[in-house]
Coordinates of N, CA and C in Angstrom, one line a residue:
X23 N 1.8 3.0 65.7 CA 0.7 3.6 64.9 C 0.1 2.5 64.1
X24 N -1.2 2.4 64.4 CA -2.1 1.6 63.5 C -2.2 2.0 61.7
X25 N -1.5 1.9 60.8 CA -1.5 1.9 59.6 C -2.9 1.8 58.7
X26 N -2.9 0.6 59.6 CA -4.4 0.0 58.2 C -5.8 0.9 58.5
X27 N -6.0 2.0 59.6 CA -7.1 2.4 59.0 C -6.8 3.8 58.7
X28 N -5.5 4.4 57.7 CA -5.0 4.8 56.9 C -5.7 4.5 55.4
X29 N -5.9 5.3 54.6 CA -5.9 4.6 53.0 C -4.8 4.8 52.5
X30 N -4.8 3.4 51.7 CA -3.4 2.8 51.2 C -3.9 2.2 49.8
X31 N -3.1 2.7 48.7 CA -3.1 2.2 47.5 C -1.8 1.1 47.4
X32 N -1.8 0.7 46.1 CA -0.4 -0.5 46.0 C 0.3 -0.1 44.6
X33 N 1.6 0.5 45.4 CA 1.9 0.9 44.0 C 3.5 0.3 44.0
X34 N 4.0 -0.3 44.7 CA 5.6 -0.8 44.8 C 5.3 -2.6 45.3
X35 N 6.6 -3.2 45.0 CA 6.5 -4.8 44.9 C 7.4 -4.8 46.5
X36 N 6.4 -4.9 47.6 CA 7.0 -5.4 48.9 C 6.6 -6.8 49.6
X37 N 7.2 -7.2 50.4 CA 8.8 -6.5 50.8 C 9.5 -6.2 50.2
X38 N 10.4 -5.3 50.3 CA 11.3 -5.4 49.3 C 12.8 -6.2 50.0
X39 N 13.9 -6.8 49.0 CA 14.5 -7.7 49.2 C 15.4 -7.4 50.3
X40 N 16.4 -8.4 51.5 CA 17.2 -8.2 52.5 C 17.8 -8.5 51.7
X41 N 19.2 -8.4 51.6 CA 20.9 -8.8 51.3 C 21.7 -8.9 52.0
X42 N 22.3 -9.9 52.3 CA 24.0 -9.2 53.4 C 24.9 -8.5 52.4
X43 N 26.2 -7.9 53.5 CA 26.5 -7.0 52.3 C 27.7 -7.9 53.8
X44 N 28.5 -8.9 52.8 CA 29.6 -10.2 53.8 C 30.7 -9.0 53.7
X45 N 31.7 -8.3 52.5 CA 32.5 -8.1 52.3 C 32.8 -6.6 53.4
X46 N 31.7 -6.0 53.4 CA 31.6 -4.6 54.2 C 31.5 -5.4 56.2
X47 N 31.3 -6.6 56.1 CA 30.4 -6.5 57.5 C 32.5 -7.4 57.5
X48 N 32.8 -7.8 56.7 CA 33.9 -8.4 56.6 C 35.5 -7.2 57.6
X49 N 35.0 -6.1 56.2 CA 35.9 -5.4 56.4 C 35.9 -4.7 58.3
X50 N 34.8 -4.2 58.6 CA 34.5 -3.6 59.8 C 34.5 -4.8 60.7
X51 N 35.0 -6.1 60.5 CA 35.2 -7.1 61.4 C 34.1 -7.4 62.2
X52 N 32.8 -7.0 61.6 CA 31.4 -7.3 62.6 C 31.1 -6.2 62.4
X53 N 29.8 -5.6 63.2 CA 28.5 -7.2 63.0 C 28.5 -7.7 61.1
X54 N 27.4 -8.6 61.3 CA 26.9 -8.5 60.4 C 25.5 -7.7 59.7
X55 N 26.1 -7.4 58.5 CA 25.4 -6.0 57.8 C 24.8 -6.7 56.2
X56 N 23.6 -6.0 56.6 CA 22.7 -6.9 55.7 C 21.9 -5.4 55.0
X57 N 21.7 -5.2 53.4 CA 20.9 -4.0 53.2 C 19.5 -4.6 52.9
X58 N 18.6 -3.7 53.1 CA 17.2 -3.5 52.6 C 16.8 -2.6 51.2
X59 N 16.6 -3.4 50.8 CA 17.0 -3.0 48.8 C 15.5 -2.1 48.8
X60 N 15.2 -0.8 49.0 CA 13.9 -0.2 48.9 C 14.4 0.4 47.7
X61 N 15.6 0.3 46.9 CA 15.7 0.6 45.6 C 14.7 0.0 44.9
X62 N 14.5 -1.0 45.0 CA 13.8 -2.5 44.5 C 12.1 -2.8 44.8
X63 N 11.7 -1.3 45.0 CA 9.9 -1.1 44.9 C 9.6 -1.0 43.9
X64 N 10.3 -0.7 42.7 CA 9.9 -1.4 41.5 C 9.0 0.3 40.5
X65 N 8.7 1.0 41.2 CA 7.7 1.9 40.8 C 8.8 3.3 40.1
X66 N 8.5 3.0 38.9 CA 9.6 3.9 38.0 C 11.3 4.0 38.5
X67 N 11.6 2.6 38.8 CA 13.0 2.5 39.1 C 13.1 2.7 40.3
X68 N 12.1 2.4 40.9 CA 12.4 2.4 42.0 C 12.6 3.8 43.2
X69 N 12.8 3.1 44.3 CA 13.2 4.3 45.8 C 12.4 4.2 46.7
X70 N 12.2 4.7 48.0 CA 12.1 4.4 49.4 C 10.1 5.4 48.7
X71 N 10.2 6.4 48.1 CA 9.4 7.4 48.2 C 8.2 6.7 47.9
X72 N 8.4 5.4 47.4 CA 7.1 4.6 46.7 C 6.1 4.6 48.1
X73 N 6.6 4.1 49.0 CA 6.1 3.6 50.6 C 5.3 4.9 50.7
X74 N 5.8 5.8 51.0 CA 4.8 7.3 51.6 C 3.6 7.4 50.3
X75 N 3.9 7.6 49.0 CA 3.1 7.7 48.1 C 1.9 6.8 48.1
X76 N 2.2 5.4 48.8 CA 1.1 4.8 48.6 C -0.3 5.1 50.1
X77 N 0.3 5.9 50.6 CA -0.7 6.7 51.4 C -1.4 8.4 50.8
X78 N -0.1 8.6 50.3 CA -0.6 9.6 50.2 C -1.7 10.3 48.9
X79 N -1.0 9.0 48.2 CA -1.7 9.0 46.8 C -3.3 8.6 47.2
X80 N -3.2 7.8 48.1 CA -5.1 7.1 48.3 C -5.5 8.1 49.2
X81 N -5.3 9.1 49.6 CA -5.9 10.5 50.2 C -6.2 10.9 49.4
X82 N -5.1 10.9 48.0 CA -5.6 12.2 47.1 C -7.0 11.8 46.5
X83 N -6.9 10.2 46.0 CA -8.1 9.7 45.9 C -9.6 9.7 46.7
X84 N -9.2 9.7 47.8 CA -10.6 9.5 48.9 C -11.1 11.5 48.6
X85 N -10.0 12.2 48.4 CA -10.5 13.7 49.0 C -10.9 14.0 46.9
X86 N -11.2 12.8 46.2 CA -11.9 12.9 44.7 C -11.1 13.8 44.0
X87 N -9.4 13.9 43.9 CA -8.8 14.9 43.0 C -8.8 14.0 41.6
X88 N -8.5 15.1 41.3 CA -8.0 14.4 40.0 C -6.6 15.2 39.2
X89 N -6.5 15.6 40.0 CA -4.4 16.1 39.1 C -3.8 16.3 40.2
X90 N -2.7 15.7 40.4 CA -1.6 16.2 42.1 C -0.9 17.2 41.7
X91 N -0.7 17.8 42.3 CA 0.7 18.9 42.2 C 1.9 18.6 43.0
X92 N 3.2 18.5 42.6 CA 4.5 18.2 43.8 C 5.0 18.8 43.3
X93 N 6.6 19.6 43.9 CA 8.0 19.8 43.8 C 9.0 19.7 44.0
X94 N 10.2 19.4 43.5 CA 11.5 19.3 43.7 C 12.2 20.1 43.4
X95 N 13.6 19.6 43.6 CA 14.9 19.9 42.8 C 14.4 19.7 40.7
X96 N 15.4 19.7 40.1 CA 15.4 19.7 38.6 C 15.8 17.8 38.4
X97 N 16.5 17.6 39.1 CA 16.6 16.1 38.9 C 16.1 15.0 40.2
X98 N 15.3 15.5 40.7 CA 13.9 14.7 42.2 C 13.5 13.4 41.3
X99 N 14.3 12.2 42.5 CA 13.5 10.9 42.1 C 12.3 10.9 43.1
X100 N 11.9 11.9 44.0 CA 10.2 12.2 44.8 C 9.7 12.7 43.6
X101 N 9.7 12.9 42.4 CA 9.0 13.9 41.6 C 9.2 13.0 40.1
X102 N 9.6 12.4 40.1 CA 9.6 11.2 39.4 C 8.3 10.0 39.5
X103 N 8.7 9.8 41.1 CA 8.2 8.7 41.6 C 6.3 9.2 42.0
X104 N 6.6 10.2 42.0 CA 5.0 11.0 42.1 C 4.3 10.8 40.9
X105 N 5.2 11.4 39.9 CA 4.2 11.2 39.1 C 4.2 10.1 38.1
X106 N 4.7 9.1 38.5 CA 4.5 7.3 38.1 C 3.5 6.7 38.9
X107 N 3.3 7.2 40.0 CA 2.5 6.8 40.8 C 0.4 7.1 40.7
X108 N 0.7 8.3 39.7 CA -0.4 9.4 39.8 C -1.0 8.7 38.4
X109 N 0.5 8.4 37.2 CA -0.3 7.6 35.7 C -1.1 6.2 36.3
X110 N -0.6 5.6 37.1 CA -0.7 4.2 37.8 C -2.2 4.6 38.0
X111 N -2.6 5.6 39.0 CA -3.8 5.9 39.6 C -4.7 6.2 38.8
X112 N -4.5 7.1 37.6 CA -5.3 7.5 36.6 C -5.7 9.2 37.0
X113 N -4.3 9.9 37.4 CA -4.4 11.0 38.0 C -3.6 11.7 37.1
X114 N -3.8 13.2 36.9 CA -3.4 13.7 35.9 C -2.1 14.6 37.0
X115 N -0.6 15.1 36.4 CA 0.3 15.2 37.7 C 0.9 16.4 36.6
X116 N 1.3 17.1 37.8 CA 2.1 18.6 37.6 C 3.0 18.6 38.3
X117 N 4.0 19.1 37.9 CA 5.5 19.4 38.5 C 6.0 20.9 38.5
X118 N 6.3 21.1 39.8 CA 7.2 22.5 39.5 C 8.4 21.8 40.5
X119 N 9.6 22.4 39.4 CA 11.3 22.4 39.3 C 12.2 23.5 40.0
X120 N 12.6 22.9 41.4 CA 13.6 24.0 41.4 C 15.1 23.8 41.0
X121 N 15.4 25.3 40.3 CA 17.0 25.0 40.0 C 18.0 25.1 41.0
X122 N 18.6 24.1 41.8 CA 18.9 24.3 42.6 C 20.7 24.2 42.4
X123 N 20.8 23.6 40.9 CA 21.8 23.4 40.3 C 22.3 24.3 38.9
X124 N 23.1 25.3 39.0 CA 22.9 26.4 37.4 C 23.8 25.9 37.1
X125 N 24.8 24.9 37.5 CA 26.8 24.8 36.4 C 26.5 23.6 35.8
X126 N 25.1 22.7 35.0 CA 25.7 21.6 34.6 C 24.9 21.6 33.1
X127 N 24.7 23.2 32.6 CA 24.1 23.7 31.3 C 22.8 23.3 31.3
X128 N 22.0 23.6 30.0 CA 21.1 23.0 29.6 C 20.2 21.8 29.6
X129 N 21.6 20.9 29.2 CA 21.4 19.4 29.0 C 20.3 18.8 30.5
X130 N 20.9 19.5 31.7 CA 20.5 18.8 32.7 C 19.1 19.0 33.2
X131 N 18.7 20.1 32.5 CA 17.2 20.3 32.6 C 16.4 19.8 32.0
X132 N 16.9 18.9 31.1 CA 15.7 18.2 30.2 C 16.3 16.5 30.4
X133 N 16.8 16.1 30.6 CA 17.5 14.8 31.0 C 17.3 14.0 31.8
X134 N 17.6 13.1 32.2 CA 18.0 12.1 33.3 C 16.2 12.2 34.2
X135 N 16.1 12.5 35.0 CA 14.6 12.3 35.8 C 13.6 13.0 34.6
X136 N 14.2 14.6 34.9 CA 13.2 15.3 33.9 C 12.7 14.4 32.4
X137 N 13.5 13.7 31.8 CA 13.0 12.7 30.3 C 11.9 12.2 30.8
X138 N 12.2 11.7 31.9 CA 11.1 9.9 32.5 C 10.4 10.9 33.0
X139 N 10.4 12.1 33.9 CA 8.9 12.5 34.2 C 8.1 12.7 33.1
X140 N 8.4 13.4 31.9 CA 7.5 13.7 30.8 C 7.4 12.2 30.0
X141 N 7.9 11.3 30.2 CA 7.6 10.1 29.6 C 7.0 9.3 29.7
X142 N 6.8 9.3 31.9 CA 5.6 9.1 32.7 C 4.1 9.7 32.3
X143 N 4.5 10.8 31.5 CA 3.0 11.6 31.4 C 2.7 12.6 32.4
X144 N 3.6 13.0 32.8 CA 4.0 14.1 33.7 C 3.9 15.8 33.2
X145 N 3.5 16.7 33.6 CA 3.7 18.3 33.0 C 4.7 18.7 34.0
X146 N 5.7 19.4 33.2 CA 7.0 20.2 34.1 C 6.2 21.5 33.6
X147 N 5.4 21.8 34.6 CA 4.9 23.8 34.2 C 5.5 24.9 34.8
X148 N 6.8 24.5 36.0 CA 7.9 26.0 35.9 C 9.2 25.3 36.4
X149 N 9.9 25.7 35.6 CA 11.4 25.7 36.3 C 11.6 26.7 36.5
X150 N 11.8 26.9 38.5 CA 11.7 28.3 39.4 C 13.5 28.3 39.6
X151 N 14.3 29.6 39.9 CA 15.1 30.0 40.4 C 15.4 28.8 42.0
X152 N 16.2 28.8 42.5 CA 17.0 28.3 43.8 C 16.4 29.2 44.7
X153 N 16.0 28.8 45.9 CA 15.8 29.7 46.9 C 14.4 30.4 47.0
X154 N 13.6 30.2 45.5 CA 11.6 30.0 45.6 C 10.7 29.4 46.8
X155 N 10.2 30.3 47.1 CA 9.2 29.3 48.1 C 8.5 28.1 47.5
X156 N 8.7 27.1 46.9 CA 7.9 26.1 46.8 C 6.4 26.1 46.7
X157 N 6.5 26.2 48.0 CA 5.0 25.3 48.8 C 4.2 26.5 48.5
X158 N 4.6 27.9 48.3 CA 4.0 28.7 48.1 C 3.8 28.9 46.8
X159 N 4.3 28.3 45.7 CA 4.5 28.7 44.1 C 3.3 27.0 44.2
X160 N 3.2 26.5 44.6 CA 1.9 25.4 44.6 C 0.9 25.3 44.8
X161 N 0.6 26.1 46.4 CA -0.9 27.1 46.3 C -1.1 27.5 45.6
X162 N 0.1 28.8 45.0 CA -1.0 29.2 43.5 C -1.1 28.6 42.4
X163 N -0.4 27.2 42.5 CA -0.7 26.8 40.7 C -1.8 26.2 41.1
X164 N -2.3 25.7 42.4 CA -3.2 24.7 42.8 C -4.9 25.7 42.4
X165 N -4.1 26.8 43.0 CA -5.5 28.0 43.0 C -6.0 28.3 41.9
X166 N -4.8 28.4 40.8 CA -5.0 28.4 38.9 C -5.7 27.4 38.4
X167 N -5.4 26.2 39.1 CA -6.0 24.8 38.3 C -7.7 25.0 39.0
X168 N -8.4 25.4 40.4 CA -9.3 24.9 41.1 C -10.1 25.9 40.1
X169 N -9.6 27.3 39.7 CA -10.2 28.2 38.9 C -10.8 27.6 37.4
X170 N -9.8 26.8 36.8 CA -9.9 25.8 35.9 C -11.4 24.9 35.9
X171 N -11.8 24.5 37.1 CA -12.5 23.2 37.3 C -11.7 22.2 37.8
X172 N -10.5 22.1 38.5 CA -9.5 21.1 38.2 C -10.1 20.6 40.4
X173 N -9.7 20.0 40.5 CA -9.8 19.2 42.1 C -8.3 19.3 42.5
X174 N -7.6 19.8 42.8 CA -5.7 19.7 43.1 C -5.3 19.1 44.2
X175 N -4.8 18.4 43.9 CA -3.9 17.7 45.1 C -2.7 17.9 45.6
X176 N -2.5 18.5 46.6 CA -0.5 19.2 46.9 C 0.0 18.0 47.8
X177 N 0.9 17.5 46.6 CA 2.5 16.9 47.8 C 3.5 17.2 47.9
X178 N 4.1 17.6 49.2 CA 5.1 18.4 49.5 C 6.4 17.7 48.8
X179 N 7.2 18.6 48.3 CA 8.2 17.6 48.3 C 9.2 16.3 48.9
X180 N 9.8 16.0 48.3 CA 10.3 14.5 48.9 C 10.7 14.4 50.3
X181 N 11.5 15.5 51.2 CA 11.7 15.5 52.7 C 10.8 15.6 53.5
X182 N 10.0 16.6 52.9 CA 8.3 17.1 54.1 C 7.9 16.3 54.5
X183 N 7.4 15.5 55.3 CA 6.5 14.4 55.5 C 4.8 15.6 56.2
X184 N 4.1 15.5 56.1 CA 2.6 16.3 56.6 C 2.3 15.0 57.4
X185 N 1.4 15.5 59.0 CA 1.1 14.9 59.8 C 2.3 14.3 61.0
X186 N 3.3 14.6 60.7 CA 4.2 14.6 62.3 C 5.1 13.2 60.9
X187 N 4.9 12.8 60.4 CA 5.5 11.8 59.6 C 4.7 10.4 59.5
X188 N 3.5 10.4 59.5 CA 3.0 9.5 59.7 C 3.1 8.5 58.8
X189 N 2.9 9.5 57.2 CA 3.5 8.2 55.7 C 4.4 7.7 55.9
X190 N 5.5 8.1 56.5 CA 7.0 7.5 56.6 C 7.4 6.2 57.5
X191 N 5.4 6.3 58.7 CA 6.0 4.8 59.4 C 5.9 3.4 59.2
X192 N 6.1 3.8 57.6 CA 5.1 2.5 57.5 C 7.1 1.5 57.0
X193 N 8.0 2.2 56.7 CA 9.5 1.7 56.4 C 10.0 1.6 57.3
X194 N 9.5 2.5 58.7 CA 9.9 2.2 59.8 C 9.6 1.3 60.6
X195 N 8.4 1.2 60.6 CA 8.1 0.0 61.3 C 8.0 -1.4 60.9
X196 N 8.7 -1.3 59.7 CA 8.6 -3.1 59.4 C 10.0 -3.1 58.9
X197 N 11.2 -2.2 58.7 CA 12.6 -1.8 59.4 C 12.7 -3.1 60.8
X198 N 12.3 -1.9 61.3 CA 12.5 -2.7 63.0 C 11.7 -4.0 63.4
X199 N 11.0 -4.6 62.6 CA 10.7 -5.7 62.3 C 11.3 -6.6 61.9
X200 N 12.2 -6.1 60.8 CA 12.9 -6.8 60.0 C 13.5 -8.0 60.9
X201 N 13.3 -9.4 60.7 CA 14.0 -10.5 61.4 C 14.8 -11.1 60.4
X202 N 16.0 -11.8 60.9 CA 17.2 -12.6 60.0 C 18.1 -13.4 60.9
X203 N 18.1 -14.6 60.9 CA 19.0 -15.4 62.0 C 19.9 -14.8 62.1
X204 N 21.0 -14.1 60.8 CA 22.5 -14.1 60.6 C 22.2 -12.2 60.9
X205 N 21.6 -11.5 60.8 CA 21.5 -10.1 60.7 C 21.6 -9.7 62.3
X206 N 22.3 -8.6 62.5 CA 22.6 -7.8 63.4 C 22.3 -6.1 63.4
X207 N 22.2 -5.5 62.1 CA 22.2 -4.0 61.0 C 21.6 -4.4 60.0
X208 N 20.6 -3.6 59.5 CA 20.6 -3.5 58.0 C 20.4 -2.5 57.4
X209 N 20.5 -2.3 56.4 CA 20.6 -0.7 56.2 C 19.4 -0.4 55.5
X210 N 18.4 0.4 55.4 CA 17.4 0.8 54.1 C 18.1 1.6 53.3
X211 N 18.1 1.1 52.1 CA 18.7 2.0 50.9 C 17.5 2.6 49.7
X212 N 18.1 3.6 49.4 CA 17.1 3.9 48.0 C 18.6 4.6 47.2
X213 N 18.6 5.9 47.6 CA 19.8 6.5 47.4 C 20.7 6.7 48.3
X214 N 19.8 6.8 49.7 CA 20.3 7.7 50.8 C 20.4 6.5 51.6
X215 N 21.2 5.6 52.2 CA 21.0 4.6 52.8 C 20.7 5.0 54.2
X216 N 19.9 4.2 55.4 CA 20.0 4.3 56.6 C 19.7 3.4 57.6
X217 N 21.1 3.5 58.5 CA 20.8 1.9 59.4 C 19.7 1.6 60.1
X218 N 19.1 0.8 60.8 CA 18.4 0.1 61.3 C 18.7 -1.0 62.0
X219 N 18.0 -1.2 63.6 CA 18.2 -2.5 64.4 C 17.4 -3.6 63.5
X220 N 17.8 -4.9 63.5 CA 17.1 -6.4 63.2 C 17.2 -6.9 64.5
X221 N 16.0 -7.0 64.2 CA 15.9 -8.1 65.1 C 16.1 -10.0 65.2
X222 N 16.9 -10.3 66.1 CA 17.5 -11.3 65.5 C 16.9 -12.4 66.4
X223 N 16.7 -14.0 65.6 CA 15.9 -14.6 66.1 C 17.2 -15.9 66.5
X224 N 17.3 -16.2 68.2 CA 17.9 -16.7 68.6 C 17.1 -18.4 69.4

């Protein structure tokens, strides 16, 4: 897939860094295993989510919004990283929360991601029940805001990819790119790590 005639903003510091990881590639007595630090995009601490965002954020741009809407979980580094991405653009960003976690009190609803989104300049406008339709509780805040005067922009949450996954090929395809004399594996990490062939230059 041809990327570049995509719109693409720049919102993460790539490439992001290769590592070997000697002591693991040690232990499993081969290959050698090298990670891909996509922790290290740099955009509100980082994660893999920065890569899709920077397509999908220059859509929201070209289609003239001006406030995104996304959702998650109560503690989503996609919903973090959205709306770091949105202050960066000069886009105004909304969040709806699902609780998908009720045993860890209070505290956890205002804490840890949730701080940095409202820190970012982010609006948390519902923390919904587990088991909400989302996508559907976003239409209508989208439909509230257009009533407003507002332009809305919907990004699905952090797993959805829209278009067959097209935002997503852009870690893939330079994954499998990835070259290293000494590399055999490398893993992309953010939180969720996942292997990949290198290609090795002999």
């Amino acid at each position: 897939m041809h990327l570049a005639r995509f719109p693409r903003v720049s919102l993460g510091h790539f490439p992001t860094p290769l590592e070997p990881l000697s002591h693991l590639s040690k232990l499993l007595g081969g290959p050698n295993i090298w990670i891909k630090r996509d922790d290290a995009t740099g955009l509100a601490s980082g994660g893999n989510k920065t890569r899709k965002l920077e397509f999908l954020l220059a859509d929201a741009l070209e289609k003239k919004a001006d406030v995104v809407i996304t959702q998650g979980a109560t503690q989503s580094n996609h919903v973090r990283q959205t709306i770091a991405g949105a202050a960066k653009l000069g886009l105004k960003a909304k969040a709806l929360l699902e609780k998908r976690v009720t045993d860890f009190g209070e505290d956890y609803q205002r804490s840890g991601n949730v701080l940095l989104d409202n820190l970012l300049g982010g609006e948390i406008v519902a923390h919904l029940p587990g088991g909400t339709d989302m996508q559907q509780a976003m239409e209508e805040y989208a439909a509230t805001l257009r009533e407003q005067g507002y332009n809305p922009y919907i990004i699905p949450g952090g797993r959805f990819e829209p278009d067959g996954g097209r935002w997503v090929m852009s870690p893939v395809q330079k994954s499998c790119c990835i070259s290293h004399p000494n590399a055999d594996c490398a893993l992309i990490t953010s939180f969720m790590p996942r292997a990949v062939p290198v290609l090795r230059r002999d």
